[in-house]
PDB file of C-alpha atoms in Angstrom:
ATOM      1  CA  PHE A   1      54.660  58.546   6.874  1.00  0.00           C
ATOM      2  CA  ILE A   2      54.123  60.770  10.121  1.00  0.00           C
ATOM      3  CA  TYR A   3      57.571  61.402  10.562  1.00  0.00           C
ATOM      4  CA  MET A   4      58.360  62.551   6.663  1.00  0.00           C
ATOM      5  CA  VAL A   5      55.217  64.440   7.101  1.00  0.00           C
ATOM      6  CA  ALA A   6      56.097  66.214  10.428  1.00  0.00           C
ATOM      7  CA  MET A   7      60.041  66.547   9.241  1.00  0.00           C
ATOM      8  CA  ALA A   8      58.441  68.260   5.829  1.00  0.00           C
ATOM      9  CA  ILE A   9      55.908  70.577   7.114  1.00  0.00           C
ATOM     10  CA  THR A  10      57.840  72.130   9.835  1.00  0.00           C
ATOM     11  CA  PRO A  11      59.623  75.243   9.456  1.00  0.00           C
ATOM     12  CA  GLY A  12      62.701  74.881   7.941  1.00  0.00           C
ATOM     13  CA  PRO A  13      65.050  76.279   5.209  1.00  0.00           C
ATOM     14  CA  ASN A  14      62.933  74.495   2.373  1.00  0.00           C
ATOM     15  CA  THR A  15      59.670  75.436   3.696  1.00  0.00           C
ATOM     16  CA  ILE A  16      60.566  79.011   4.985  1.00  0.00           C
ATOM     17  CA  MET A  17      62.709  79.684   1.335  1.00  0.00           C
ATOM     18  CA  SER A  18      59.333  78.179  -0.329  1.00  0.00           C
ATOM     19  CA  MET A  19      57.026  80.389   1.485  1.00  0.00           C
ATOM     20  CA  ALA A  20      59.244  83.788   0.851  1.00  0.00           C
ATOM     21  CA  ASN A  21      60.136  83.061  -2.522  1.00  0.00           C
ATOM     22  CA  ALA A  22      56.430  82.604  -3.362  1.00  0.00           C
ATOM     23  CA  SER A  23      55.453  85.840  -1.581  1.00  0.00           C
ATOM     24  CA  GLU A  24      57.870  87.706  -3.497  1.00  0.00           C
ATOM     25  CA  LYS A  25      57.507  86.266  -6.855  1.00  0.00           C
ATOM     26  CA  GLY A  26      54.430  84.645  -6.952  1.00  0.00           C
ATOM     27  CA  LEU A  27      53.558  80.855  -7.308  1.00  0.00           C
ATOM     28  CA  ARG A  28      53.980  80.657 -10.847  1.00  0.00           C
ATOM     29  CA  ARG A  29      57.255  82.485 -11.117  1.00  0.00           C
ATOM     30  CA  GLY A  30      58.484  80.948  -7.837  1.00  0.00           C
ATOM     31  CA  ILE A  31      57.882  77.161  -8.198  1.00  0.00           C
ATOM     32  CA  TYR A  32      61.019  76.614 -10.105  1.00  0.00           C
ATOM     33  CA  LEU A  33      62.722  77.053  -6.932  1.00  0.00           C
ATOM     34  CA  ASN A  34      60.395  73.864  -5.724  1.00  0.00           C
ATOM     35  CA  TYR A  35      60.926  72.079  -8.581  1.00  0.00           C
ATOM     36  CA  GLY A  36      64.809  72.281  -8.175  1.00  0.00           C
ATOM     37  CA  MET A  37      64.279  71.478  -4.604  1.00  0.00           C
ATOM     38  CA  PHE A  38      62.577  68.165  -5.290  1.00  0.00           C
ATOM     39  CA  VAL A  39      65.384  67.179  -7.600  1.00  0.00           C
ATOM     40  CA  GLY A  40      68.161  68.055  -5.011  1.00  0.00           C
ATOM     41  CA  ILE A  41      66.164  65.967  -2.272  1.00  0.00           C
ATOM     42  CA  LEU A  42      65.973  63.317  -4.558  1.00  0.00           C
ATOM     43  CA  ILE A  43      69.714  63.216  -5.205  1.00  0.00           C
ATOM     44  CA  VAL A  44      70.433  63.374  -1.823  1.00  0.00           C
ATOM     45  CA  ASP A  45      67.810  60.479  -1.009  1.00  0.00           C
ATOM     46  CA  ILE A  46      69.390  58.285  -3.466  1.00  0.00           C
ATOM     47  CA  LEU A  47      73.226  59.024  -2.598  1.00  0.00           C
ATOM     48  CA  THR A  48      71.951  58.537   1.364  1.00  0.00           C
ATOM     49  CA  TYR A  49      70.378  55.283   0.429  1.00  0.00           C
ATOM     50  CA  LEU A  50      72.918  53.669  -1.703  1.00  0.00           C
ATOM     51  CA  ILE A  51      75.701  54.698   1.126  1.00  0.00           C
ATOM     52  CA  ILE A  52      73.625  53.428   3.843  1.00  0.00           C
ATOM     53  CA  SER A  53      72.843  50.244   2.034  1.00  0.00           C
ATOM     54  CA  LEU A  54      76.749  49.416   1.006  1.00  0.00           C
ATOM     55  CA  LEU A  55      77.821  49.763   4.524  1.00  0.00           C
ATOM     56  CA  ILE A  56      75.184  47.812   5.730  1.00  0.00           C
ATOM     57  CA  LYS A  57      76.094  45.046   3.543  1.00  0.00           C
ATOM     58  CA  ILE A  58      79.599  45.087   4.662  1.00  0.00           C
ATOM     59  CA  ILE A  59      79.005  45.557   8.430  1.00  0.00           C
ATOM     60  CA  PRO A  60      75.443  44.367   9.247  1.00  0.00           C
ATOM     61  CA  SER A  61      75.251  45.592  12.617  1.00  0.00           C
ATOM     62  CA  LEU A  62      75.649  48.926  11.654  1.00  0.00           C
ATOM     63  CA  LEU A  63      71.894  49.132  10.795  1.00  0.00           C
ATOM     64  CA  LEU A  64      71.116  48.863  14.868  1.00  0.00           C
ATOM     65  CA  VAL A  65      73.962  51.976  15.226  1.00  0.00           C
ATOM     66  CA  PHE A  66      72.013  53.824  12.751  1.00  0.00           C
ATOM     67  CA  LYS A  67      68.962  53.113  14.297  1.00  0.00           C
ATOM     68  CA  SER A  68      70.072  54.396  17.353  1.00  0.00           C
ATOM     69  CA  LEU A  69      71.364  57.455  15.650  1.00  0.00           C
ATOM     70  CA  GLY A  70      67.958  58.493  14.013  1.00  0.00           C
ATOM     71  CA  ILE A  71      66.514  57.877  17.488  1.00  0.00           C
ATOM     72  CA  ILE A  72      68.635  60.312  19.215  1.00  0.00           C
ATOM     73  CA  TYR A  73      67.945  62.567  15.916  1.00  0.00           C
ATOM     74  CA  LEU A  74      64.109  62.248  16.415  1.00  0.00           C
ATOM     75  CA  LEU A  75      64.625  63.150  20.083  1.00  0.00           C
ATOM     76  CA  TYR A  76      66.930  66.160  19.171  1.00  0.00           C
ATOM     77  CA  LEU A  77      64.098  67.343  16.873  1.00  0.00           C
ATOM     78  CA  ALA A  78      61.391  67.087  19.604  1.00  0.00           C
ATOM     79  CA  ILE A  79      63.515  69.213  21.994  1.00  0.00           C
ATOM     80  CA  HIS A  80      64.811  71.485  19.269  1.00  0.00           C
ATOM     81  CA  ILE A  81      61.144  72.285  17.789  1.00  0.00           C
ATOM     82  CA  LEU A  82      59.568  72.371  21.751  1.00  0.00           C
ATOM     83  CA  LEU A  83      62.462  75.385  22.427  1.00  0.00           C
ATOM     84  CA  SER A  84      62.506  76.759  19.321  1.00  0.00           C
ATOM     85  CA  LYS A  85      62.013  80.799  19.084  1.00  0.00           C
ATOM     86  CA  GLU A  86      60.697  82.780  16.141  1.00  0.00           C
ATOM     87  CA  GLY A  87      62.985  82.993  13.404  1.00  0.00           C
ATOM     88  CA  ASN A  88      63.552  85.513  10.529  1.00  0.00           C
ATOM     89  CA  ILE A  89      62.404  84.541   6.926  1.00  0.00           C
ATOM     90  CA  THR A  90      65.196  85.333   4.772  1.00  0.00           C
ATOM     91  CA  PRO A  91      64.375  85.417   0.888  1.00  0.00           C
ATOM     92  CA  GLY A  92      66.933  84.276  -1.045  1.00  0.00           C
ATOM     93  CA  GLY A  93      67.385  83.602  -5.108  1.00  0.00           C
ATOM     94  CA  GLY A  94      64.320  81.511  -6.521  1.00  0.00           C
ATOM     95  CA  SER A  95      65.844  79.519  -9.211  1.00  0.00           C
ATOM     96  CA  PHE A  96      65.548  76.035 -10.106  1.00  0.00           C
ATOM     97  CA  VAL A  97      69.566  75.394  -9.578  1.00  0.00           C
ATOM     98  CA  THR A  98      69.241  77.215  -6.189  1.00  0.00           C
ATOM     99  CA  GLY A  99      66.600  74.986  -5.092  1.00  0.00           C
ATOM    100  CA  MET A 100      68.621  71.825  -5.820  1.00  0.00           C
ATOM    101  CA  VAL A 101      72.099  72.973  -4.834  1.00  0.00           C
ATOM    102  CA  MET A 102      70.843  74.195  -1.444  1.00  0.00           C
ATOM    103  CA  GLN A 103      70.008  70.539  -0.570  1.00  0.00           C
ATOM    104  CA  PHE A 104      73.339  69.492  -0.643  1.00  0.00           C
ATOM    105  CA  ALA A 105      73.992  71.761   2.490  1.00  0.00           C
ATOM    106  CA  ASN A 106      70.342  71.155   3.983  1.00  0.00           C
ATOM    107  CA  VAL A 107      71.141  69.524   7.123  1.00  0.00           C
ATOM    108  CA  LYS A 108      67.440  68.826   7.669  1.00  0.00           C
ATOM    109  CA  VAL A 109      67.053  67.170   4.553  1.00  0.00           C
ATOM    110  CA  MET A 110      70.182  64.872   5.141  1.00  0.00           C
ATOM    111  CA  LEU A 111      69.057  63.964   8.709  1.00  0.00           C
ATOM    112  CA  LEU A 112      65.450  63.217   7.566  1.00  0.00           C
ATOM    113  CA  CYS A 113      66.858  60.786   4.512  1.00  0.00           C
ATOM    114  CA  PHE A 114      69.188  59.159   6.799  1.00  0.00           C
ATOM    115  CA  SER A 115      66.934  58.672   9.850  1.00  0.00           C
ATOM    116  CA  ALA A 116      63.680  57.785   7.664  1.00  0.00           C
ATOM    117  CA  GLN A 117      65.905  55.095   5.705  1.00  0.00           C
ATOM    118  CA  THR A 118      67.424  53.533   8.462  1.00  0.00           C
ATOM    119  CA  MET A 119      64.474  53.290  10.798  1.00  0.00           C
ATOM    120  CA  TYR A 120      61.671  52.918   8.061  1.00  0.00           C
ATOM    121  CA  ILE A 121      62.683  52.209   4.500  1.00  0.00           C
ATOM    122  CA  ILE A 122      65.913  49.816   4.455  1.00  0.00           C
ATOM    123  CA  ASN A 123      64.968  46.135   4.710  1.00  0.00           C
ATOM    124  CA  SER A 124      61.124  46.949   4.133  1.00  0.00           C
ATOM    125  CA  GLU A 125      58.914  45.217   1.599  1.00  0.00           C
ATOM    126  CA  HIS A 126      58.533  48.482  -0.509  1.00  0.00           C
ATOM    127  CA  GLU A 127      61.902  50.165  -0.246  1.00  0.00           C
ATOM    128  CA  LEU A 128      61.607  51.834  -3.767  1.00  0.00           C
ATOM    129  CA  LEU A 129      58.292  53.277  -2.939  1.00  0.00           C
ATOM    130  CA  LEU A 130      59.010  54.207   0.159  1.00  0.00           C
ATOM    131  CA  LEU A 131      62.127  55.855  -1.025  1.00  0.00           C
ATOM    132  CA  MET A 132      60.555  57.783  -3.366  1.00  0.00           C
ATOM    133  CA  LEU A 133      58.184  59.305  -0.644  1.00  0.00           C
ATOM    134  CA  ILE A 134      60.911  61.395   0.603  1.00  0.00           C
ATOM    135  CA  PRO A 135      61.223  63.799  -2.121  1.00  0.00           C
ATOM    136  CA  ILE A 136      57.512  63.675  -2.812  1.00  0.00           C
ATOM    137  CA  VAL A 137      56.418  64.775   0.479  1.00  0.00           C
ATOM    138  CA  CYS A 138      59.291  67.556   0.867  1.00  0.00           C
ATOM    139  CA  PHE A 139      57.952  68.872  -2.256  1.00  0.00           C
ATOM    140  CA  LEU A 140      54.174  68.642  -1.689  1.00  0.00           C
ATOM    141  CA  SER A 141      55.449  70.324   1.701  1.00  0.00           C
ATOM    142  CA  GLY A 142      57.134  73.106  -0.014  1.00  0.00           C
ATOM    143  CA  LEU A 143      54.044  73.735  -2.100  1.00  0.00           C
ATOM    144  CA  VAL A 144      51.908  73.945   0.961  1.00  0.00           C
ATOM    145  CA  TRP A 145      53.943  76.772   2.270  1.00  0.00           C
ATOM    146  CA  ALA A 146      54.460  78.231  -0.962  1.00  0.00           C
ATOM    147  CA  VAL A 147      50.555  78.515  -1.708  1.00  0.00           C
ATOM    148  CA  ALA A 148      49.303  79.273   1.690  1.00  0.00           C
ATOM    149  CA  GLY A 149      52.476  81.638   2.006  1.00  0.00           C
ATOM    150  CA  SER A 150      51.569  84.184   4.732  1.00  0.00           C
ATOM    151  CA  ILE A 151      48.497  82.468   5.872  1.00  0.00           C
ATOM    152  CA  ILE A 152      50.360  79.831   7.281  1.00  0.00           C
ATOM    153  CA  SER A 153      52.885  82.077   8.327  1.00  0.00           C
ATOM    154  CA  GLN A 154      50.226  84.285  10.224  1.00  0.00           C
ATOM    155  CA  PHE A 155      48.790  81.110  11.849  1.00  0.00           C
ATOM    156  CA  TYR A 156      51.811  79.771  12.863  1.00  0.00           C
ATOM    157  CA  LYS A 157      53.245  82.602  14.631  1.00  0.00           C
ATOM    158  CA  LYS A 158      49.963  83.091  16.353  1.00  0.00           C
ATOM    159  CA  ARG A 159      50.090  79.581  17.478  1.00  0.00           C
ATOM    160  CA  ARG A 160      53.485  78.755  17.694  1.00  0.00           C
ATOM    161  CA  VAL A 161      53.750  77.519  21.055  1.00  0.00           C
ATOM    162  CA  LEU A 162      50.867  75.021  20.723  1.00  0.00           C
ATOM    163  CA  MET A 163      51.979  73.919  17.206  1.00  0.00           C
ATOM    164  CA  ASN A 164      55.788  73.080  18.471  1.00  0.00           C
ATOM    165  CA  VAL A 165      54.008  71.121  21.190  1.00  0.00           C
ATOM    166  CA  ILE A 166      51.930  69.212  19.037  1.00  0.00           C
ATOM    167  CA  PHE A 167      54.806  68.729  16.617  1.00  0.00           C
ATOM    168  CA  SER A 168      57.467  67.781  19.400  1.00  0.00           C
ATOM    169  CA  SER A 169      55.271  65.588  21.158  1.00  0.00           C
ATOM    170  CA  SER A 170      54.744  63.880  17.653  1.00  0.00           C
ATOM    171  CA  LEU A 171      58.477  63.093  17.428  1.00  0.00           C
ATOM    172  CA  PHE A 172      58.663  61.847  21.004  1.00  0.00           C
ATOM    173  CA  ILE A 173      56.233  59.640  20.585  1.00  0.00           C
ATOM    174  CA  LEU A 174      57.599  58.164  17.276  1.00  0.00           C
ATOM    175  CA  ALA A 175      60.975  58.081  18.888  1.00  0.00           C
ATOM    176  CA  MET A 176      59.804  56.015  21.697  1.00  0.00           C
ATOM    177  CA  LEU A 177      57.935  53.636  19.368  1.00  0.00           C
ATOM    178  CA  ASN A 178      61.361  53.150  17.758  1.00  0.00           C
ATOM    179  CA  VAL A 179      63.071  52.667  21.094  1.00  0.00           C
ATOM    180  CA  TYR A 180      60.677  49.982  21.845  1.00  0.00           C
ATOM    181  CA  GLN A 181      60.862  48.337  18.064  1.00  0.00           C
ATOM    182  CA  LEU A 182      64.627  48.659  18.285  1.00  0.00           C
ATOM    183  CA  LEU A 183      64.721  46.794  21.950  1.00  0.00           C
ATOM    184  CA  LYS A 184      62.449  43.953  20.595  1.00  0.00           C
ATOM    185  CA  GLU A 185      64.924  43.767  17.382  1.00  0.00           C
ATOM    186  CA  ILE A 186      67.868  43.515  19.711  1.00  0.00           C
ATOM    187  CA  LEU A 187      66.083  40.817  22.377  1.00  0.00           C
ATOM    188  CA  SER A 188      65.302  38.507  19.308  1.00  0.00           C
ATOM    189  CA  LYS A 189      68.763  38.284  18.215  1.00  0.00           C
ATOM    190  CA  TYR A 190      69.945  37.224  21.677  1.00  0.00           C
TER     191      TYR A 190
END
């Protein structure tokens, strides 16, 4: 859950687009973009789950490979966030369709779905519930950015370095916990 929230709330295509769109159109008219994002993330989430589940049934040892890739991605994100520079907010179209379609090119969402599912969701007791958490958390994060808009933007800009250290450290700790779990899992099989 911490991983999903950290990934969803940190600046990325969805959060920045949501903030810029709500700043430009207002929350009532801008909310359709967020609804579209939710539907797009839900579709990407389900497709990712189906593909990963199928591949793991065909080649069970792929789950270990997928978990390793998820850990590498967590470390990459930690380093990327730590070293990131201030970006530009570029408002785009704010329609439902724009929000939905942009998820099919949103690498951050695809990697979130892939890494969260392979490390935390697949083979857990509550797969369906956890699977639904991804689009819900992403939607709520987008709403936070839309509602708070410029307030969060100004807070983040003023404390960007500190916030990036906190986000980066959280992801690094999660990566190390996953390395520990992965090693335990590998050692238990041999």
